[in-house]
XYZ file of N, CA and C in Angstrom:
639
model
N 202.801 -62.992 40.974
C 201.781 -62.505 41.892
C 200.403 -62.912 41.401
N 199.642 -63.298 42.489
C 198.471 -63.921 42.077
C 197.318 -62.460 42.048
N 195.913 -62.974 41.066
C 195.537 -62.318 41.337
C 194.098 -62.326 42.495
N 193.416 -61.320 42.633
C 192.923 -61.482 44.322
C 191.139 -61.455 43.360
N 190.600 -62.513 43.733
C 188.530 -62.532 43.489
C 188.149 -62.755 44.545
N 187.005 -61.267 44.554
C 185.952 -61.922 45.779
C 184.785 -62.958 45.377
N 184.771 -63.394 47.082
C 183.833 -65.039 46.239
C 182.568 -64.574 47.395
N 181.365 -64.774 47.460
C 180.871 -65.316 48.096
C 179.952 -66.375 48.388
N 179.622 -66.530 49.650
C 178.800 -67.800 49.713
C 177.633 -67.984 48.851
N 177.274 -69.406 47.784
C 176.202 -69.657 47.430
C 174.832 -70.542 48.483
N 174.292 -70.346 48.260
C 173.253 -71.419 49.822
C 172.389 -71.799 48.389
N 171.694 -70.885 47.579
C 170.980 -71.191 46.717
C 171.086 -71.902 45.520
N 170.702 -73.429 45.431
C 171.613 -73.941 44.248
C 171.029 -74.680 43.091
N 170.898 -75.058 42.141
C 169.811 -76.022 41.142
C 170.608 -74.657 39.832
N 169.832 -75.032 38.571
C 170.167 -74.368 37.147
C 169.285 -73.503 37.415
N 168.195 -73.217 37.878
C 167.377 -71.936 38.075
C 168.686 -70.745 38.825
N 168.391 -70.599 39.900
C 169.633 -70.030 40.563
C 170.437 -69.763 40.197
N 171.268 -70.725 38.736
C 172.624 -70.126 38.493
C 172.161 -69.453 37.465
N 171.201 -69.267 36.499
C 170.895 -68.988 35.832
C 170.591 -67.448 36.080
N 169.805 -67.312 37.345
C 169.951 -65.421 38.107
C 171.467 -65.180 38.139
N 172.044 -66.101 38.762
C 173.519 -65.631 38.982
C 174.272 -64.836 37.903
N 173.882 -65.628 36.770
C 174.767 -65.375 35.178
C 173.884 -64.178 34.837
N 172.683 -64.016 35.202
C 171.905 -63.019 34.547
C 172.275 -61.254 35.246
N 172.891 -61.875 36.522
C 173.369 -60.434 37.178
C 174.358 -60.371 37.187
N 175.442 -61.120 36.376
C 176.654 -60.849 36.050
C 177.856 -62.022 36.908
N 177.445 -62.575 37.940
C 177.917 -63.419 38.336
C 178.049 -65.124 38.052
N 178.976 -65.489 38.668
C 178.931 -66.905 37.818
C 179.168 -68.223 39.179
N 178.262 -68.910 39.158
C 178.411 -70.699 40.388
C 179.747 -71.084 40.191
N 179.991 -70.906 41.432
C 181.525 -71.894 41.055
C 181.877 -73.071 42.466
N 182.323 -73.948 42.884
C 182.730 -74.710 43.855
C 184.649 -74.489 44.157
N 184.509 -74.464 45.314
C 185.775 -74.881 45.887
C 185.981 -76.483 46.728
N 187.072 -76.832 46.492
C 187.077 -78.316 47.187
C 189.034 -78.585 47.152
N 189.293 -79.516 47.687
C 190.794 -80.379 48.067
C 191.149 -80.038 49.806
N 191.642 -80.873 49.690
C 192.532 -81.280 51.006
C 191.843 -81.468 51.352
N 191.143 -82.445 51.615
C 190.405 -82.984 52.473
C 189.306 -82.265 53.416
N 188.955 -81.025 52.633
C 188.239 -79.768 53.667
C 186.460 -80.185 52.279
N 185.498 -80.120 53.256
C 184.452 -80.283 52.733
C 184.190 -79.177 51.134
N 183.596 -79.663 50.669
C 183.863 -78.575 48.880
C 182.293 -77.112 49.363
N 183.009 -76.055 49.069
C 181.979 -75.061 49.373
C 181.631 -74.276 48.183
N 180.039 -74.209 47.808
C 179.606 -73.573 46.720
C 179.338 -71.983 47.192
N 180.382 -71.471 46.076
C 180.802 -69.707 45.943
C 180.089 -69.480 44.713
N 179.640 -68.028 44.800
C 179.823 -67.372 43.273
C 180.788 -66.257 43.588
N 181.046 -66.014 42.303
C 182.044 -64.624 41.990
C 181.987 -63.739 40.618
N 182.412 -62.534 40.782
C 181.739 -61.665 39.518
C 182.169 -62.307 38.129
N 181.983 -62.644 37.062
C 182.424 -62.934 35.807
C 183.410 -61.965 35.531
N 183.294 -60.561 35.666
C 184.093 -59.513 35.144
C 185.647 -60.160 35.799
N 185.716 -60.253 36.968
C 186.738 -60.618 37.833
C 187.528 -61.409 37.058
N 186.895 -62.986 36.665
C 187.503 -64.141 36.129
C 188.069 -63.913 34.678
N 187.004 -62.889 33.855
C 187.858 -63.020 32.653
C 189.434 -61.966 32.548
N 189.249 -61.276 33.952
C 190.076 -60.353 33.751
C 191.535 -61.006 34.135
N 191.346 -62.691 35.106
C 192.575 -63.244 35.154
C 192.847 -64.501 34.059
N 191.947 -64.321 33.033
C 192.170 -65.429 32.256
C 192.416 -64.400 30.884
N 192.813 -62.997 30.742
C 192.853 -62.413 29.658
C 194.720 -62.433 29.786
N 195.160 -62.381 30.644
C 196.350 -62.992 30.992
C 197.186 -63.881 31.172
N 196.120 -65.036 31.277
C 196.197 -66.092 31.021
C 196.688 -66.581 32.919
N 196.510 -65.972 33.748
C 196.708 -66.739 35.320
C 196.261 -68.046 35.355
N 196.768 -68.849 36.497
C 196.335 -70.040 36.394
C 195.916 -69.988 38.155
N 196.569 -69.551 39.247
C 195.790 -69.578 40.473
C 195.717 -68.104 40.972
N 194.592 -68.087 41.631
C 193.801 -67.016 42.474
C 194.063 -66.624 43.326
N 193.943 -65.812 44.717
C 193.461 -65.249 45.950
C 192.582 -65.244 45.914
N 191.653 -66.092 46.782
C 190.504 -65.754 47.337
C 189.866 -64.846 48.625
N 189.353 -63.745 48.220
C 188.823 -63.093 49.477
C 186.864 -62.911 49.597
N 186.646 -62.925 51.051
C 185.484 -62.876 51.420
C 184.652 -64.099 52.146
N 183.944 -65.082 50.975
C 183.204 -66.219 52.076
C 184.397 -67.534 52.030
N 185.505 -67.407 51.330
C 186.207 -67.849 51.574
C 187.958 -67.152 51.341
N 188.913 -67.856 51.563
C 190.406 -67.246 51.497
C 191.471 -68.086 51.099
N 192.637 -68.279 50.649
C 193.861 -68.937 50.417
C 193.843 -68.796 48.974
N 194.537 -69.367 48.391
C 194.931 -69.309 47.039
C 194.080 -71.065 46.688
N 193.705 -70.539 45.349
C 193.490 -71.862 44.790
C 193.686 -71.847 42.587
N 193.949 -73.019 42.722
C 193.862 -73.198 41.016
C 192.486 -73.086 40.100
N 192.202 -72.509 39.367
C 191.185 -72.437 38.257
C 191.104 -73.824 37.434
N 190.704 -74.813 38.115
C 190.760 -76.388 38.096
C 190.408 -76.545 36.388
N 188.846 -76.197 36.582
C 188.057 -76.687 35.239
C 187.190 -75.341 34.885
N 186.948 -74.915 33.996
C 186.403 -74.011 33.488
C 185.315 -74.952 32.442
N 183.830 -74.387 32.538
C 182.729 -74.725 31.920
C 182.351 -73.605 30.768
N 182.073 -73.694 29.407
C 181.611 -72.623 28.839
C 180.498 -72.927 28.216
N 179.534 -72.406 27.295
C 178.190 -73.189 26.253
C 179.015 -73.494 25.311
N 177.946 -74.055 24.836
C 178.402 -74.841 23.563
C 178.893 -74.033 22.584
N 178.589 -72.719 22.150
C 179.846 -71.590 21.363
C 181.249 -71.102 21.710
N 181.142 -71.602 23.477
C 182.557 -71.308 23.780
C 182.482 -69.868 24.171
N 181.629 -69.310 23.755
C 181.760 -67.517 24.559
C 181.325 -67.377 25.875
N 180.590 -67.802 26.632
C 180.283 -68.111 27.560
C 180.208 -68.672 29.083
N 180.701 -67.990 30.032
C 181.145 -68.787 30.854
C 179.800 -69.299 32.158
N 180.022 -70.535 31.996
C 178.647 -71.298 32.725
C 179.058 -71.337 34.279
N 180.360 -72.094 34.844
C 180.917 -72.455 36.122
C 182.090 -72.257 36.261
N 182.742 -72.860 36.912
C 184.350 -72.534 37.669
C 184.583 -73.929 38.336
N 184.966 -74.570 38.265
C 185.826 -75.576 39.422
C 187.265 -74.875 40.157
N 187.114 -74.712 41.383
C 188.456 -73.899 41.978
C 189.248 -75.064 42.997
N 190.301 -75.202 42.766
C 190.704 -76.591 43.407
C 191.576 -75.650 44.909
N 192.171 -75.959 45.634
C 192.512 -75.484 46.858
C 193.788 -76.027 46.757
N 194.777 -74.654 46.878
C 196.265 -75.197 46.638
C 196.923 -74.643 48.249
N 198.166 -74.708 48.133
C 198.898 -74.250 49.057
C 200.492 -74.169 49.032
N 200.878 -73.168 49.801
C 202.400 -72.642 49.370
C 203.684 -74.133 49.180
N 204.461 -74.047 48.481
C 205.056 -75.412 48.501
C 204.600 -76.820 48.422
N 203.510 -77.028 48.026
C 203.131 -78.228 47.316
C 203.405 -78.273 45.770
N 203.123 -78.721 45.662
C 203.378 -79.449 43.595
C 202.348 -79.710 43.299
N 201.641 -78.995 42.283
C 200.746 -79.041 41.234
C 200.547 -79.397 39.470
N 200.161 -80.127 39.497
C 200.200 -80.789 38.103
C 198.970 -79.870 37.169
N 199.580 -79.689 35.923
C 198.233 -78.899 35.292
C 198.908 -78.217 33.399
N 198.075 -78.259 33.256
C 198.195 -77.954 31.603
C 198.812 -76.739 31.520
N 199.839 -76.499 30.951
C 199.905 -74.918 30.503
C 200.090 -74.723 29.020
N 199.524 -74.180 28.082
C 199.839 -73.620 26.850
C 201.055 -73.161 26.253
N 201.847 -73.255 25.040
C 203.058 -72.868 24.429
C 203.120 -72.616 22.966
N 203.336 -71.112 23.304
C 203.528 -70.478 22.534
C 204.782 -70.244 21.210
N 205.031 -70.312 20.241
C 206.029 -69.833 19.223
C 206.554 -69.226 19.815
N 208.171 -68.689 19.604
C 208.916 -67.704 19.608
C 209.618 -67.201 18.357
N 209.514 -66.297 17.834
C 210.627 -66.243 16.406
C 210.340 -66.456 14.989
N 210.796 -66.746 14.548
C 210.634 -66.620 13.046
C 211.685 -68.302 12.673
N 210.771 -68.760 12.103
C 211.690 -70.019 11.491
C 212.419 -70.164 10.757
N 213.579 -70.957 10.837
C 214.514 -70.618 8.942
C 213.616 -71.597 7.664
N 212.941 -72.447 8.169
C 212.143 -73.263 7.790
C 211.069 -72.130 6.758
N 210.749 -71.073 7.042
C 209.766 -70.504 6.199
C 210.083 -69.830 4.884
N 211.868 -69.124 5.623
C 212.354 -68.958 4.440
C 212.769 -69.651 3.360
N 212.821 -70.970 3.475
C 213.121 -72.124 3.126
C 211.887 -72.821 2.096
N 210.693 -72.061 2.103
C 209.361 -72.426 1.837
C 208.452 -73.239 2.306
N 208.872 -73.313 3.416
C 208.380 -74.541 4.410
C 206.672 -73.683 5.702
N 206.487 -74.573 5.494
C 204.817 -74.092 6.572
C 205.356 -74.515 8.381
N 205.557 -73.500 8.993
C 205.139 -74.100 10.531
C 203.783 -74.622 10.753
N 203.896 -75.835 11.834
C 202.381 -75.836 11.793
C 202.542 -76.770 13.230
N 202.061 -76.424 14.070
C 201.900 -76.208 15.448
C 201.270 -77.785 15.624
N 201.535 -79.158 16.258
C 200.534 -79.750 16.281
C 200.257 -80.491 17.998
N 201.286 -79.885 18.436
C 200.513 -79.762 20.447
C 200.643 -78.227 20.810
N 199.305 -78.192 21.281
C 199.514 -76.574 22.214
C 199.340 -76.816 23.341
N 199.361 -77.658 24.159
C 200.177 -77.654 25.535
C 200.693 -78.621 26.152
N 201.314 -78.452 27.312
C 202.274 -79.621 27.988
C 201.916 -79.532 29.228
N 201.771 -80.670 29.823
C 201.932 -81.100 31.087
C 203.007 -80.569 31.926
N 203.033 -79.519 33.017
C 203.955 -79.594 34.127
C 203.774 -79.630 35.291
N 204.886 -79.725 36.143
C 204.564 -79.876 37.894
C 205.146 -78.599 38.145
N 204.457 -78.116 39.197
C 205.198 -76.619 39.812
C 204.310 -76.232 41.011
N 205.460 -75.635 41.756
C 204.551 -74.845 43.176
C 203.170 -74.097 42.414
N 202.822 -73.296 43.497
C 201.565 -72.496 43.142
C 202.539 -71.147 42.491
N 203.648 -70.962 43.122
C 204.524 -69.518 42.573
C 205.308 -69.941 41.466
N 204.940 -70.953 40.934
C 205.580 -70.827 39.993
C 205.125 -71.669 38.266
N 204.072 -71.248 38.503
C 203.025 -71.886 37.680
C 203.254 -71.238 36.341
N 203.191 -70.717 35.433
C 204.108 -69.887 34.419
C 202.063 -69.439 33.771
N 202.027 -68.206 32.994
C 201.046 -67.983 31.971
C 201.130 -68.932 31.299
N 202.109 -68.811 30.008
C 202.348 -70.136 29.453
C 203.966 -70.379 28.973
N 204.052 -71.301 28.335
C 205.445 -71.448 27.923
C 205.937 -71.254 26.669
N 207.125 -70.200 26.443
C 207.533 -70.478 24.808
C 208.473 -71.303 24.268
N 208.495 -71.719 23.507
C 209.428 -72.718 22.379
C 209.823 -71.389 21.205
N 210.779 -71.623 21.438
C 211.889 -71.012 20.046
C 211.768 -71.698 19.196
N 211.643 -71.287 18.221
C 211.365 -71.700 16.269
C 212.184 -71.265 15.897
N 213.278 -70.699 16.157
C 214.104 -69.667 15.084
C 215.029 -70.673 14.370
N 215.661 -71.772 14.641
C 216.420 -72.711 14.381
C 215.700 -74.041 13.529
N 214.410 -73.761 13.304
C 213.611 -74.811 13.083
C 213.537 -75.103 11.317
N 214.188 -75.554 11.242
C 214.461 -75.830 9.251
C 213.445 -76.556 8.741
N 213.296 -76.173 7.127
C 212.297 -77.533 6.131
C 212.727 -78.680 6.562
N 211.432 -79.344 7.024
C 211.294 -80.704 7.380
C 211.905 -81.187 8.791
N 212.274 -80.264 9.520
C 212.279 -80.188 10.917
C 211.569 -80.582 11.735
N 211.880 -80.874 12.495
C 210.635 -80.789 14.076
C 211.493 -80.559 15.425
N 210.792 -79.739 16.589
C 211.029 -79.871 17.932
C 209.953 -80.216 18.538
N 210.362 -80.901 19.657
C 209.773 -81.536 20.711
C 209.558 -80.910 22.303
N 208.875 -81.478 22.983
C 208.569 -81.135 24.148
C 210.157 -80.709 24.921
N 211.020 -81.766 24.540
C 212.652 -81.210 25.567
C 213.130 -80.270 24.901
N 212.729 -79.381 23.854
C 213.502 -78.511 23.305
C 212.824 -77.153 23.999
N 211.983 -77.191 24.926
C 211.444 -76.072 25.715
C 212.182 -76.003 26.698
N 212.820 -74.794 26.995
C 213.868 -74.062 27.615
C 213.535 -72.923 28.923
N 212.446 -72.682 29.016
C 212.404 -71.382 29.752
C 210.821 -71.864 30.963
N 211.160 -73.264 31.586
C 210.082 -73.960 32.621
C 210.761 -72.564 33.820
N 209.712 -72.152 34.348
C 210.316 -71.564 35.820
C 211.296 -72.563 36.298
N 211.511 -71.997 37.777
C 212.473 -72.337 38.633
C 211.456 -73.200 39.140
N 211.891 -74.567 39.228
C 211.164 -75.150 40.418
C 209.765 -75.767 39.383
N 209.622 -75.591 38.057
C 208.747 -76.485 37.177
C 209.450 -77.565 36.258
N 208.697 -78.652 36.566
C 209.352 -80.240 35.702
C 208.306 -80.348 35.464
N 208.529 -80.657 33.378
C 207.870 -81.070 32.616
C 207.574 -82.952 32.479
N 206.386 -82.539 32.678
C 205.445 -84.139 32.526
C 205.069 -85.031 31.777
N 204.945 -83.930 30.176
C 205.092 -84.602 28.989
C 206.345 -85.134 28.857
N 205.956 -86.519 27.610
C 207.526 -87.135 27.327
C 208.223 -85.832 26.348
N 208.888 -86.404 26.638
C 210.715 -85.103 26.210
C 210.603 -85.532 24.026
N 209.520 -86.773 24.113
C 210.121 -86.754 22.418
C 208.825 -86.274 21.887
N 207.498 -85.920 22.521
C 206.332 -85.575 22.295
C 206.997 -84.493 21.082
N 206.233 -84.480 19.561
C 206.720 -83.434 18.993
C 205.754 -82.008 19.143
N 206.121 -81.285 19.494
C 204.862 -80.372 19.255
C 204.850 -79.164 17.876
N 206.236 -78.885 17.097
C 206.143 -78.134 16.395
C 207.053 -78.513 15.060
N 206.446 -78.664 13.795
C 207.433 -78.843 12.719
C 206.898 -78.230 11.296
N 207.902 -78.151 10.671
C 207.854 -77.190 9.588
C 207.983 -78.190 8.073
N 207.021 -78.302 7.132
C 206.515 -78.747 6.214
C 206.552 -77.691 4.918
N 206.780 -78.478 3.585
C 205.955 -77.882 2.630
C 204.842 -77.941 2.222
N 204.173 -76.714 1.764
C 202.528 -76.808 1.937
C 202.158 -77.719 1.069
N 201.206 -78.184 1.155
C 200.408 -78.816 0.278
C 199.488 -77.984 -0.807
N 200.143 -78.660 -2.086
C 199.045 -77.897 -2.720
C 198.229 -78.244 -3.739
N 197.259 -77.936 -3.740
C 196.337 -78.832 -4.494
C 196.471 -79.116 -5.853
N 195.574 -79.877 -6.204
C 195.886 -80.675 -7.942
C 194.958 -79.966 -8.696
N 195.369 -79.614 -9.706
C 194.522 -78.213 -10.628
C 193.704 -79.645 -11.089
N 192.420 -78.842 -11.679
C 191.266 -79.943 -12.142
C 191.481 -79.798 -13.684
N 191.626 -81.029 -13.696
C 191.600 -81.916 -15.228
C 191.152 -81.320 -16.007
N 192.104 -80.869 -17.387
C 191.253 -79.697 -18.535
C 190.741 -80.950 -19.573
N 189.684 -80.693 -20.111
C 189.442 -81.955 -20.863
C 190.219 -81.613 -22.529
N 190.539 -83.429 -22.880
C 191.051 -83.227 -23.912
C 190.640 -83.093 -25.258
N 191.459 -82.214 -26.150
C 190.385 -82.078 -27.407
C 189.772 -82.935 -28.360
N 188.583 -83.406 -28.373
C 188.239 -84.729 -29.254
C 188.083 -86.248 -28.786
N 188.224 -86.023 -26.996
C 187.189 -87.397 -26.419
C 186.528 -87.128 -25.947
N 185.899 -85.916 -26.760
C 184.205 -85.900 -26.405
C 183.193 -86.759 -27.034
N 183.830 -86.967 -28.541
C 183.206 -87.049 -29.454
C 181.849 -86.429 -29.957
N 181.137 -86.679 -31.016
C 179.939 -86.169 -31.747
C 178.952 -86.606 -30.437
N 178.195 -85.340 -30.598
C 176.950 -85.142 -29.533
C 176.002 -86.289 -30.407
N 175.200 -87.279 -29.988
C 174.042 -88.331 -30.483
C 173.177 -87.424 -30.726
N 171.847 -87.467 -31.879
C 170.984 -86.698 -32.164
C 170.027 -88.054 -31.928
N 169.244 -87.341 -31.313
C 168.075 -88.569 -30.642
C 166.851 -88.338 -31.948
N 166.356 -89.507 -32.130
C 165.054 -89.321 -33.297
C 165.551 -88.646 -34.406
N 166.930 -88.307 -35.187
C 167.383 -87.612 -36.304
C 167.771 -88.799 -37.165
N 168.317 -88.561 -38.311
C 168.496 -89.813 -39.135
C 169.972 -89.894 -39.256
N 170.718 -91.183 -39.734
C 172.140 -90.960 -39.606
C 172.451 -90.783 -40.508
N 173.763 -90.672 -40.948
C 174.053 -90.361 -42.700
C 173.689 -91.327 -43.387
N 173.643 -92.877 -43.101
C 173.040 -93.661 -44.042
C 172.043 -93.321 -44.673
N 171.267 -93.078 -43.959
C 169.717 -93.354 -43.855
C 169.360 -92.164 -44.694
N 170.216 -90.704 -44.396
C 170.229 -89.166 -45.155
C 170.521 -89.755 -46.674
N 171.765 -90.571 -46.943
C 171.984 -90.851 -48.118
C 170.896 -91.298 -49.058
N 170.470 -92.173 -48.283
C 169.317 -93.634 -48.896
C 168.064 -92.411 -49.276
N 167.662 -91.806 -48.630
C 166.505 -90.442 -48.943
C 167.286 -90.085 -49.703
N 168.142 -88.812 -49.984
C 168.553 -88.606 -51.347
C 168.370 -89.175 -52.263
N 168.672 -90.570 -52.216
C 168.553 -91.279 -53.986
C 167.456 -91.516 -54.357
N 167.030 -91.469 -53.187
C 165.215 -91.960 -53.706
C 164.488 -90.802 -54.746
């Protein structure tokens, strides 16, 4: 089930403008696809993070506009806390949508007991799927995953009904290593230091040669 944001019409537009927008809590966003002219909306921020704390991927739209659409592109500042815009793409029931989804671990590895490090190196995959069946994200089981292991993109098991994966099937995304560990620093050895030089002092010759004098 999707969830439902009211949008309404923007008329007022430039970085001044969005800049009130963000300042009263709202955020610029565009709608556009199918061939229907692209219409600039805002909508509350509170709204959006509340379907991205869940991780949703398409909307209901109600008010200056309606239908369901995908959360295309998301804009943030440069810290990443921040949300600047929205790109909302325009979907519809029974079409096929292509789009990133995230994947998550499942389990506990035998690989760790083993002394081995998981270490994650794709977090997401490409799939196709209706709008109903777009998933939060996807998990991969680790539980089987041994020292010096790896699984791959085809070892993900649980695509909805009606989602085909886009990434290649040998893409690895998860394998289990021993850690690396660093090289202790060099203790120095006793006696290639040698004698500290005494600058302007005399050497033993020279100590001797004074004595006899």
């Amino acid at each position: 089930m999707s969830d439902t944001i009211q949008v309404e019409a923007r008329e007022k537009l430039g970085s001044r403008n969005s800049q009130k927008l963000r300042a009263g809590g709202s955020l610029p966003a565009i709608l556009y696809g199918h061939g229907e002219d692209p219409v600039n909306l805002s909508l509350r921020v509170d709204d959006l993070r509340g379907v991205l704390r869940h991780g949703g991927k398409v909307v209901d739209l109600k008010g200056a506009a309606d239908g369901q659409a995908l959360l295309q592109d998301l804009q943030w500042d440069t810290f990443g806390s921040r949300l600047l815009h929205v790109d909302l793409m325009r979907v519809k029931a029974g079409e096929v949508i292509s789009l990133e989804v995230e994947v998550e671990l499942k389990g506990e590895a035998a690989g760790s007991r083993e002394g081995g490090m998981v270490e994650q190196v794709v977090r997401t995959v490409e799939i196709e799927a209706p709008p109903s069946a777009i998933p939060e994200h996807i998990y991969l089981d680790v539980t089987e995953l041994h020292l010096d292991g790896s699984l791959s993109a085809a070892d993900i098991s649980d695509l909805p009904e009606g989602a085909k994966l886009v990434t290649p099937g040998d893409t690895m995304i998860v394998h289990c290593i021993l850690p690396v560990s660093e090289p202790e620093p060099e203790e120095a050895v006793a006696g290639d230091a040698g004698e500290p030089e005494l600058v302007g002092g005399k050497s033993d010759d020279e100590s001797e040669e004074s004595s006899d004098e």
